Coordinates of C-alpha atoms and ligand atoms in Angstrom, one line a residue:
M287 CA 26.4 36.8 30.1
V288 CA 25.0 33.2 28.5
M289 CA 27.8 32.4 26.0
A290 CA 26.9 30.1 23.3
D291 CA 28.6 26.9 24.4
D292 CA 26.3 27.1 27.4
R293 CA 23.5 27.4 25.6
A294 CA 24.7 24.7 23.1
A295 CA 24.5 22.6 26.4
H296 CA 21.2 23.1 26.8
S297 CA 20.2 22.5 23.6
T298 CA 18.8 19.4 21.1
R299 CA 20.5 18.4 18.3
L300 CA 18.6 17.0 15.1
E301 CA 17.5 13.7 16.1
R302 CA 14.3 13.0 13.4
M303 CA 15.0 14.0 9.9
E304 CA 11.0 15.1 10.0
D305 CA 11.9 18.2 12.1
L306 CA 14.1 19.2 10.0
V307 CA 11.6 18.2 6.6
S308 CA 9.0 20.5 8.4
L309 CA 11.3 23.1 9.6
C310 CA 12.7 23.5 5.7
A311 CA 9.2 23.2 4.5
R312 CA 7.6 26.3 6.7
R313 CA 10.4 28.5 6.3
G314 CA 10.5 28.0 2.4
Y315 CA 14.5 26.2 2.5
I316 CA 13.5 23.1 0.6
F317 CA 10.0 21.4 -0.2
P318 CA 8.7 18.8 -2.9
S319 CA 9.1 19.9 -6.3
S320 CA 5.6 20.5 -8.1
E321 CA 3.7 19.8 -4.8
V322 CA 0.8 21.1 -6.0
Y323 CA 0.4 18.0 -8.3
G324 CA 1.5 16.1 -5.1
G325 CA 5.4 16.0 -5.7
I326 CA 7.4 13.9 -7.7
N327 CA 9.9 11.7 -5.9
G328 CA 13.4 12.7 -6.0
F329 CA 12.7 16.1 -6.9
W330 CA 13.0 18.9 -4.8
D331 CA 12.4 22.9 -4.8
Y332 CA 14.7 25.5 -2.7
G333 CA 12.6 28.6 -1.9
P334 CA 13.8 32.3 -0.3
L335 CA 16.3 31.0 1.9
G336 CA 17.3 27.5 0.2
A337 CA 18.3 29.3 -2.1
E338 CA 20.2 31.7 -0.7
L339 CA 22.2 29.4 1.3
K340 CA 22.8 27.1 -1.9
N341 CA 24.1 30.3 -3.9
N342 CA 26.1 31.4 -0.7
L343 CA 27.9 27.6 -0.3
K344 CA 28.9 27.9 -4.1
A345 CA 29.9 31.2 -3.8
C346 CA 32.3 29.8 -0.9
W347 CA 33.2 26.8 -3.0
W348 CA 33.8 29.1 -6.0
Q349 CA 36.1 31.8 -4.4
S350 CA 38.5 29.0 -2.4
V351 CA 38.9 26.6 -5.4
V352 CA 38.4 29.0 -8.6
R353 CA 39.3 32.5 -7.2
E354 CA 41.8 32.4 -5.1
R355 CA 44.0 30.0 -7.2
D356 CA 46.3 30.9 -10.1
D357 CA 46.0 27.3 -10.9
V358 CA 42.3 26.3 -11.3
E359 CA 40.3 27.9 -14.6
G360 CA 36.3 28.0 -14.0
L361 CA 33.8 26.3 -16.6
D362 CA 29.8 26.2 -17.1
S363 CA 29.1 23.8 -20.0
S364 CA 26.2 22.6 -21.3
I365 CA 24.0 19.8 -19.5
I366 CA 23.8 17.7 -22.9
C367 CA 26.5 16.4 -24.0
H368 CA 27.3 14.7 -27.5
P369 CA 26.1 11.1 -26.6
R370 CA 29.8 9.5 -27.6
T371 CA 30.9 11.3 -24.1
W372 CA 28.9 9.2 -22.3
E373 CA 29.7 5.8 -24.3
A374 CA 33.8 7.4 -23.7
S375 CA 33.5 7.5 -19.7
G376 CA 31.7 4.1 -19.2
H377 CA 28.5 5.5 -18.6
V378 CA 26.5 3.8 -21.4
E379 CA 27.6 0.4 -20.0
H380 CA 28.5 0.9 -16.4
F381 CA 26.7 3.4 -14.9
S382 CA 23.9 0.9 -12.9
D383 CA 22.9 -0.1 -10.1
P384 CA 21.3 -3.6 -9.2
M385 CA 17.9 -3.7 -9.0
V386 CA 14.7 -6.2 -8.0
D387 CA 10.9 -5.9 -8.4
C388 CA 8.6 -7.3 -5.9
R389 CA 5.8 -9.2 -8.1
A390 CA 3.1 -8.6 -5.7
C391 CA 3.2 -4.8 -5.0
K392 CA 4.8 -3.9 -8.0
K393 CA 8.0 -1.6 -6.2
R394 CA 11.3 -1.6 -7.0
F395 CA 14.4 -1.2 -4.8
R396 CA 17.8 -1.6 -5.1
A397 CA 19.2 -5.2 -4.9
D398 CA 21.9 -4.0 -2.5
Q399 CA 19.3 -2.4 -0.1
L400 CA 17.1 -4.6 0.7
E401 CA 17.2 -4.2 4.6
E402 CA 15.0 -1.0 3.9
A403 CA 12.6 -2.3 1.5
G404 CA 10.0 -2.4 4.3
A405 CA 6.8 -4.6 4.5
C406 CA 4.8 -6.0 1.1
S407 CA 1.9 -4.1 1.4
A408 CA -0.1 -6.5 -1.4
R409 CA 0.6 -10.0 -0.2
E410 CA -2.0 -12.1 1.7
G411 CA -0.9 -14.1 5.0
S412 CA 2.6 -12.9 4.0
S413 CA 4.4 -9.5 4.3
E414 CA 7.5 -10.7 2.5
H415 CA 8.1 -9.3 -0.7
D416 CA 8.1 -11.5 -3.6
F417 CA 11.3 -10.3 -5.6
T418 CA 12.5 -11.2 -8.8
E419 CA 16.0 -11.7 -9.7
P420 CA 18.5 -8.8 -9.8
R421 CA 18.7 -7.0 -13.4
R422 CA 20.8 -3.8 -13.8
F423 CA 19.4 -0.4 -14.2
N424 CA 21.1 2.4 -16.0
L425 CA 21.0 5.4 -13.7
M426 CA 21.3 8.0 -16.8
L427 CA 18.2 10.2 -17.8
Q428 CA 17.5 9.8 -21.6
T429 CA 15.9 13.0 -23.6
R430 CA 15.4 13.7 -27.3
I431 CA 17.2 16.1 -29.3
G432 CA 15.4 17.8 -32.3
A433 CA 12.1 16.5 -34.1
S434 CA 12.8 12.8 -34.7
E435 CA 12.3 10.1 -32.7
D436 CA 15.1 7.9 -33.9
A437 CA 18.3 6.7 -32.0
A438 CA 20.2 9.5 -33.6
S439 CA 18.2 12.1 -31.8
L440 CA 19.0 9.6 -28.2
A441 CA 21.0 12.0 -25.7
Y442 CA 21.3 12.0 -21.7
L443 CA 21.1 14.1 -19.2
R444 CA 24.8 14.5 -17.6
A445 CA 25.2 11.8 -14.9
E446 CA 28.0 14.0 -13.5
T447 CA 29.4 17.7 -14.1
C448 CA 32.8 16.1 -14.8
Q449 CA 32.9 14.7 -18.1
P450 CA 32.6 17.8 -20.1
I451 CA 35.8 19.1 -18.2
F452 CA 37.5 16.3 -19.7
T453 CA 36.3 16.9 -23.3
D454 CA 36.9 20.8 -23.0
F455 CA 40.1 20.2 -21.3
K456 CA 42.5 21.4 -24.6
R457 CA 40.0 24.1 -25.4
V458 CA 40.4 25.6 -21.4
R459 CA 44.2 24.8 -21.5
E460 CA 45.2 26.5 -24.3
A461 CA 42.7 29.8 -23.9
A462 CA 43.8 30.0 -20.7
R463 CA 47.6 29.6 -21.3
Q464 CA 47.7 26.9 -18.6
K465 CA 50.4 24.7 -17.8
I466 CA 50.1 21.0 -16.2
P467 CA 49.5 21.1 -13.3
F468 CA 46.8 22.9 -13.3
G469 CA 42.6 22.3 -12.8
I470 CA 39.3 23.0 -14.2
A471 CA 36.3 23.4 -11.8
Q472 CA 32.2 23.7 -12.4
I473 CA 29.3 23.7 -10.7
G474 CA 26.4 22.3 -11.9
K475 CA 23.1 20.0 -12.2
A476 CA 23.6 16.7 -12.7
F477 CA 20.7 13.8 -13.0
R478 CA 20.9 10.1 -12.0
N479 CA 17.6 8.4 -12.1
E480 CA 18.5 6.6 -8.7
I481 CA 15.5 3.8 -8.1
N482 CA 15.2 4.8 -4.1
P483 CA 15.6 8.7 -4.0
R484 CA 15.4 8.8 0.0
N485 CA 16.5 10.9 3.1
F486 CA 14.9 14.3 1.8
T487 CA 17.6 15.4 -0.5
F488 CA 20.1 13.0 0.5
R489 CA 19.5 11.1 -2.5
S490 CA 17.6 13.3 -5.4
R491 CA 17.2 12.5 -9.3
E492 CA 18.5 16.2 -9.9
F493 CA 21.1 17.6 -7.9
E494 CA 24.1 19.9 -7.8
Q495 CA 27.7 18.8 -8.0
A496 CA 30.5 21.0 -7.4
E497 CA 33.6 19.3 -9.4
L498 CA 37.8 20.0 -9.8
E499 CA 39.6 18.1 -12.1
F500 CA 43.1 18.6 -11.6
F501 CA 45.4 17.5 -14.0
C502 CA 49.4 16.8 -13.4
H503 CA 52.1 14.9 -14.2
P504 CA 52.1 10.9 -13.2
S505 CA 55.1 11.3 -11.1
E506 CA 53.1 14.0 -9.0
R507 CA 49.6 12.4 -8.9
E508 CA 50.2 11.4 -5.0
K509 CA 51.3 14.5 -3.8
W510 CA 48.3 16.3 -5.4
F511 CA 45.6 13.7 -4.1
A512 CA 47.0 14.9 -0.4
H513 CA 46.9 18.3 -1.0
W514 CA 43.7 18.5 -2.1
L515 CA 42.1 15.6 0.2
E516 CA 43.5 18.4 2.7
E517 CA 42.2 21.3 0.9
R518 CA 38.7 19.7 0.9
L519 CA 38.9 19.2 4.6
R520 CA 39.6 22.2 5.4
F521 CA 36.9 24.2 3.4
H522 CA 34.5 21.8 5.0
R523 CA 35.9 22.9 8.4
E524 CA 35.5 26.4 7.6
I525 CA 32.0 26.4 6.3
G526 CA 31.0 24.9 10.0
L527 CA 31.0 21.2 9.8
T528 CA 32.4 20.4 13.2
A529 CA 35.3 17.7 14.0
E530 CA 32.9 15.4 15.7
N531 CA 30.3 15.0 12.4
L532 CA 33.3 14.6 9.9
R533 CA 35.7 11.7 9.0
T534 CA 37.1 10.5 5.9
R535 CA 36.9 6.7 4.6
A536 CA 39.1 5.4 2.2
H537 CA 37.9 3.1 -0.3
A538 CA 38.7 -0.3 0.2
E539 CA 40.7 -1.9 -3.0
D540 CA 37.7 -4.0 -4.4
E541 CA 35.5 -0.6 -3.7
L542 CA 37.7 1.3 -6.3
A543 CA 36.5 2.2 -9.9
H544 CA 38.4 -0.1 -12.5
Y545 CA 40.8 3.0 -13.6
A546 CA 41.2 4.7 -10.0
K547 CA 44.3 4.3 -7.9
Q548 CA 42.7 6.0 -4.5
A549 CA 39.9 7.1 -3.7
V550 CA 38.8 8.8 0.0
D551 CA 34.9 9.6 0.9
V552 CA 34.1 12.7 3.2
E553 CA 31.5 11.6 5.4
F554 CA 29.2 13.2 7.3
R555 CA 27.1 12.1 10.5
F556 CA 23.7 12.4 9.4
P557 CA 21.1 11.6 11.8
F558 CA 20.2 8.2 9.6
G559 CA 24.3 7.4 10.1
W560 CA 27.5 8.5 8.1
Q561 CA 27.4 9.0 4.7
E562 CA 29.6 10.5 2.2
I563 CA 29.1 14.0 1.4
E564 CA 32.4 14.5 -1.2
G565 CA 34.8 12.1 -2.8
I566 CA 37.8 12.7 -3.4
H567 CA 39.4 10.4 -6.3
D568 CA 42.8 9.6 -8.3
R569 CA 41.3 9.0 -11.2
G570 CA 44.6 8.1 -13.0
D571 CA 44.4 9.1 -16.8
W572 CA 41.0 6.9 -17.8
D573 CA 38.8 10.1 -18.8
L574 CA 41.6 12.2 -21.2
S575 CA 42.6 8.6 -22.4
R576 CA 39.3 7.2 -23.5
H577 CA 38.0 10.8 -24.7
G578 CA 41.2 10.8 -26.8
E579 CA 40.4 7.3 -28.2
Y580 CA 36.4 8.0 -29.0
S581 CA 37.3 11.5 -30.3
G582 CA 40.4 11.0 -32.4
K583 CA 41.9 13.7 -30.7
D584 CA 45.2 13.8 -28.9
L585 CA 44.3 15.2 -25.4
G586 CA 47.7 14.5 -24.5
V587 CA 50.5 17.6 -23.3
T588 CA 53.8 18.0 -24.1
D589 CA 56.3 19.4 -21.1
P590 CA 57.7 22.6 -22.9
E591 CA 61.4 21.7 -21.0
T592 CA 61.4 18.0 -21.1
K593 CA 59.5 17.7 -24.4
E594 CA 57.8 14.5 -23.1
H595 CA 54.5 13.6 -24.3
F596 CA 52.0 12.4 -21.7
V597 CA 48.6 12.0 -20.9
P598 CA 47.7 13.9 -17.8
M599 CA 46.5 12.0 -14.5
V600 CA 43.6 13.8 -12.8
I601 CA 42.7 14.0 -9.2
E602 CA 38.9 15.1 -8.9
T603 CA 37.5 16.4 -5.7
S604 CA 33.4 16.1 -6.4
V605 CA 31.0 17.5 -3.7
G606 CA 27.4 17.1 -3.8
I607 CA 25.9 20.9 -3.2
D608 CA 22.7 19.3 -1.8
R609 CA 24.3 17.2 0.9
T610 CA 26.5 19.8 1.9
C611 CA 23.2 22.2 2.4
L612 CA 21.6 19.2 4.2
A613 CA 24.7 18.4 6.5
L614 CA 24.7 22.3 7.3
L615 CA 21.2 22.1 8.1
C616 CA 21.2 19.2 10.0
Q617 CA 24.3 20.4 11.9
A618 CA 22.7 23.9 12.6
Y619 CA 19.2 22.7 13.8
A620 CA 18.9 23.2 17.3
V621 CA 16.1 23.3 19.9
E622 CA 17.1 25.7 23.0
D623 CA 15.6 25.4 26.7
L624 CA 15.2 28.9 27.5
G625 CA 13.9 27.7 31.1
G626 CA 10.1 28.1 32.3
G627 CA 9.1 25.8 30.1
E628 CA 10.0 28.1 27.0
T629 CA 12.4 26.7 24.2
R630 CA 13.3 28.2 20.5
T631 CA 14.0 26.7 17.4
L632 CA 17.2 27.9 15.7
L633 CA 19.8 27.2 12.8
R634 CA 23.5 28.0 13.7
L635 CA 24.5 28.2 10.3
H636 CA 28.1 29.7 9.7
S637 CA 27.1 33.5 9.2
S638 CA 28.7 33.9 5.8
L639 CA 26.3 31.0 4.9
A640 CA 23.3 31.9 6.6
P641 CA 20.4 32.9 3.7
I642 CA 19.7 36.5 5.4
T643 CA 22.4 37.8 7.5
A644 CA 21.0 40.7 9.6
A645 CA 17.6 41.7 9.9
V646 CA 16.6 45.5 10.8
L647 CA 14.0 45.7 13.3
P648 CA 12.5 48.9 14.3
L649 CA 11.3 49.1 18.0
S650 CA 8.1 50.7 16.3
K651 CA 6.4 51.0 13.0
K652 CA 7.2 55.5 14.2
L653 CA 11.0 54.6 13.4
A654 CA 10.3 53.4 10.0
E655 CA 12.5 56.4 8.1
P656 CA 15.4 55.6 10.0
A657 CA 15.7 52.2 10.1
R658 CA 14.9 51.7 6.8
K659 CA 17.6 54.1 5.8
L660 CA 19.9 51.6 7.5
H661 CA 18.6 48.7 5.7
R662 CA 19.2 50.3 2.4
E663 CA 22.5 50.5 3.1
L664 CA 23.0 47.7 5.0
R665 CA 21.9 45.2 1.7
R666 CA 24.1 47.2 -0.5
G667 CA 26.7 44.2 1.6
W668 CA 24.6 41.4 2.6
N669 CA 21.2 39.9 2.3
V670 CA 19.7 42.3 4.9
F671 CA 15.5 41.4 6.2
Y672 CA 13.6 44.1 7.3
D673 CA 10.4 43.5 9.8
D674 CA 8.6 45.7 11.4
S675 CA 5.4 43.3 12.1
G676 CA 4.8 41.6 15.4
N677 CA 6.4 42.2 19.0
I678 CA 10.6 41.9 19.0
G679 CA 10.9 38.9 20.9
R680 CA 8.4 36.8 18.1
R681 CA 10.8 39.0 15.4
Y682 CA 13.7 37.5 17.0
R683 CA 12.4 33.7 17.0
R684 CA 11.5 34.0 13.5
Q685 CA 14.8 35.2 12.7
D686 CA 16.3 32.2 14.7
E687 CA 14.5 29.9 12.5
A688 CA 15.5 31.4 9.5
G689 CA 19.3 31.0 11.1
T690 CA 19.8 34.5 11.0
P691 CA 23.0 35.5 12.7
F692 CA 22.3 38.8 13.5
C693 CA 18.9 41.0 14.2
I694 CA 19.8 45.1 14.6
T695 CA 17.0 46.4 16.6
Y696 CA 16.7 50.4 16.2
D697 CA 14.9 51.7 19.2
F698 CA 13.9 55.2 20.5
D699 CA 17.4 55.6 22.6
S700 CA 18.8 55.2 18.7
Q701 CA 17.3 58.5 17.8
E702 CA 19.3 59.7 20.4
D703 CA 22.5 58.2 20.8
G704 CA 22.7 57.0 17.1
R705 CA 23.5 53.5 18.0
V706 CA 21.5 50.2 17.8
T707 CA 21.5 47.1 19.5
V708 CA 23.1 44.4 17.6
R709 CA 21.6 40.7 18.7
E710 CA 23.7 37.7 18.0
R711 CA 21.8 34.7 17.2
D712 CA 23.7 32.0 19.1
S713 CA 24.5 33.8 22.6
M714 CA 21.5 35.9 22.3
A715 CA 24.3 38.6 24.1
Q716 CA 23.3 41.7 22.7
E717 CA 25.5 44.9 22.7
R718 CA 24.8 48.5 21.2
V719 CA 26.8 49.8 18.3
A720 CA 27.3 52.7 16.8
L721 CA 24.9 53.1 13.3
D722 CA 27.9 54.0 11.1
A723 CA 29.6 51.0 12.1
V724 CA 27.5 48.3 12.0
A725 CA 28.5 47.6 8.4
G726 CA 32.3 47.4 9.7
Y727 CA 30.7 45.0 12.7
L728 CA 29.1 42.8 10.2
R729 CA 32.2 42.8 7.6
E730 CA 34.4 41.6 10.3
R731 CA 32.3 38.5 11.0
V732 CA 30.8 37.5 8.0
E733 CA 33.5 35.9 5.4
C734 CA 33.9 32.5 4.2
G735 CA 36.2 31.0 7.0
A736 CA 35.7 34.0 9.1
Ligands
GAP1281 N1 33.0 12.5 -10.7 C1 32.5 11.7 -9.6 C2 31.1 11.4 -9.3 O1 30.0 11.9 -9.3 P1 29.9 10.0 -7.1 O2 30.6 10.0 -5.9 O3 29.4 9.4 -8.0 O4 31.2 10.8 -7.8 C3 29.9 12.8 -6.1 O5 29.1 11.6 -7.0 C4 29.0 13.5 -5.1 O6 27.6 13.7 -5.9 C5 28.9 12.8 -3.8 O7 29.8 12.7 -2.8 C6 27.6 13.4 -3.5 O8 27.9 14.4 -2.8 C7 26.7 14.3 -4.8 N2 25.6 13.0 -5.2 C8 26.1 11.7 -5.7 N3 24.6 11.4 -6.1 C9 23.8 12.6 -5.3 C10 22.6 12.1 -5.5 N4 21.2 10.8 -6.3 N5 21.6 12.9 -5.0 C11 22.3 14.0 -4.4 N6 23.7 14.2 -4.5 C12 24.6 13.0 -5.1

């Protein structure tokens, strides 16, 4: 039997992002938003397979951060918050990037990323841009609420999902009868008017974050920082990101936000270099203190035993869902040499995250009835696809490219022996499994962290 590791030795990993971008569009994972109008820069749509991958990743995160713990509560807050939220958080004043404009081609660039600006297309006799002096550009997207157009109607689309966690802190703590230390977690959309969206979904203007704010006593902040850093690394390993593609990077003193005591980025090795997918930050008491000050409400807590009144410290873990999906797809992509000039493209996604867990493939349309029955049974537990069109080899290839870990073939022998052939994506190994054991077979192999 050819083992998955041997196969991996005969495969090429993703080197050019274009190959993944094209697979994603072709297979309906991810494609430009508003494509019929030529797309809109920095916005992406997740098609049938992408939506499943994203949902599976979010479910794994929610399971690990919220459901498996007694000390974390979930939240689903509104995207638009009271505008004072963003004054208190410092976003109105400080959430900006330095930008420059080219007077000739009229394009706008981040002043700290000019090496990526390329040549100017509009200057005669020179390919160099004619840059203005850098200016600060606030990244928050604005909107208006209600019918009036005055200053009072101005609101922002949230730039990070965590701020409502701080403003809801007291309500959630009391409703859930939690004591410090405990955390509040939420997954949701965030919006940033990035100057240069780039690298596919890596830097988008609309994206999803999964954030946890963990509130603790000042004397315990280092302990909880270490705990959450370890937990989050474990999570990334469990969803299948390998050690060679993962590393941590501690922020230098001069990189830290003014309120932060420590920050560590979890980075992934993308084809375009090592880049952050998650940040673990010690935010101190900055957020609760500022919202306390701006709202006039006491957001501190009193220790029931010592009667000490204090503002909790916050350890934050903030992961980009889109960036993690991108990391998973980059790592999963492979083109394998099957010998004899034949290749196959596959996505080696973790079985718990793969959009389609299994495909039921009857060898002939004549076997539709029992194959459909099996499909109906299995889809109660997993996302199971049914495909009876084309030759079996081509059907396997389609599922390899979609990242489906198991193909279940119902053939003419199945009628006689009550068994089906289960083919595993990575090794291409095949085994006969009794019809009534297929669900158990999948259950054993498909679990977050399996
Ligand atoms: N609350 C802290 C916070 O928002 P951040 O480092 O700005 O920290 C956290 O963002 C994570 O959100 C990043 O590690 C990244 O995965 C994701 N993220 C941030 N900006 C993004 C963008 N423009 N496009 C896609 N993901 C982004």
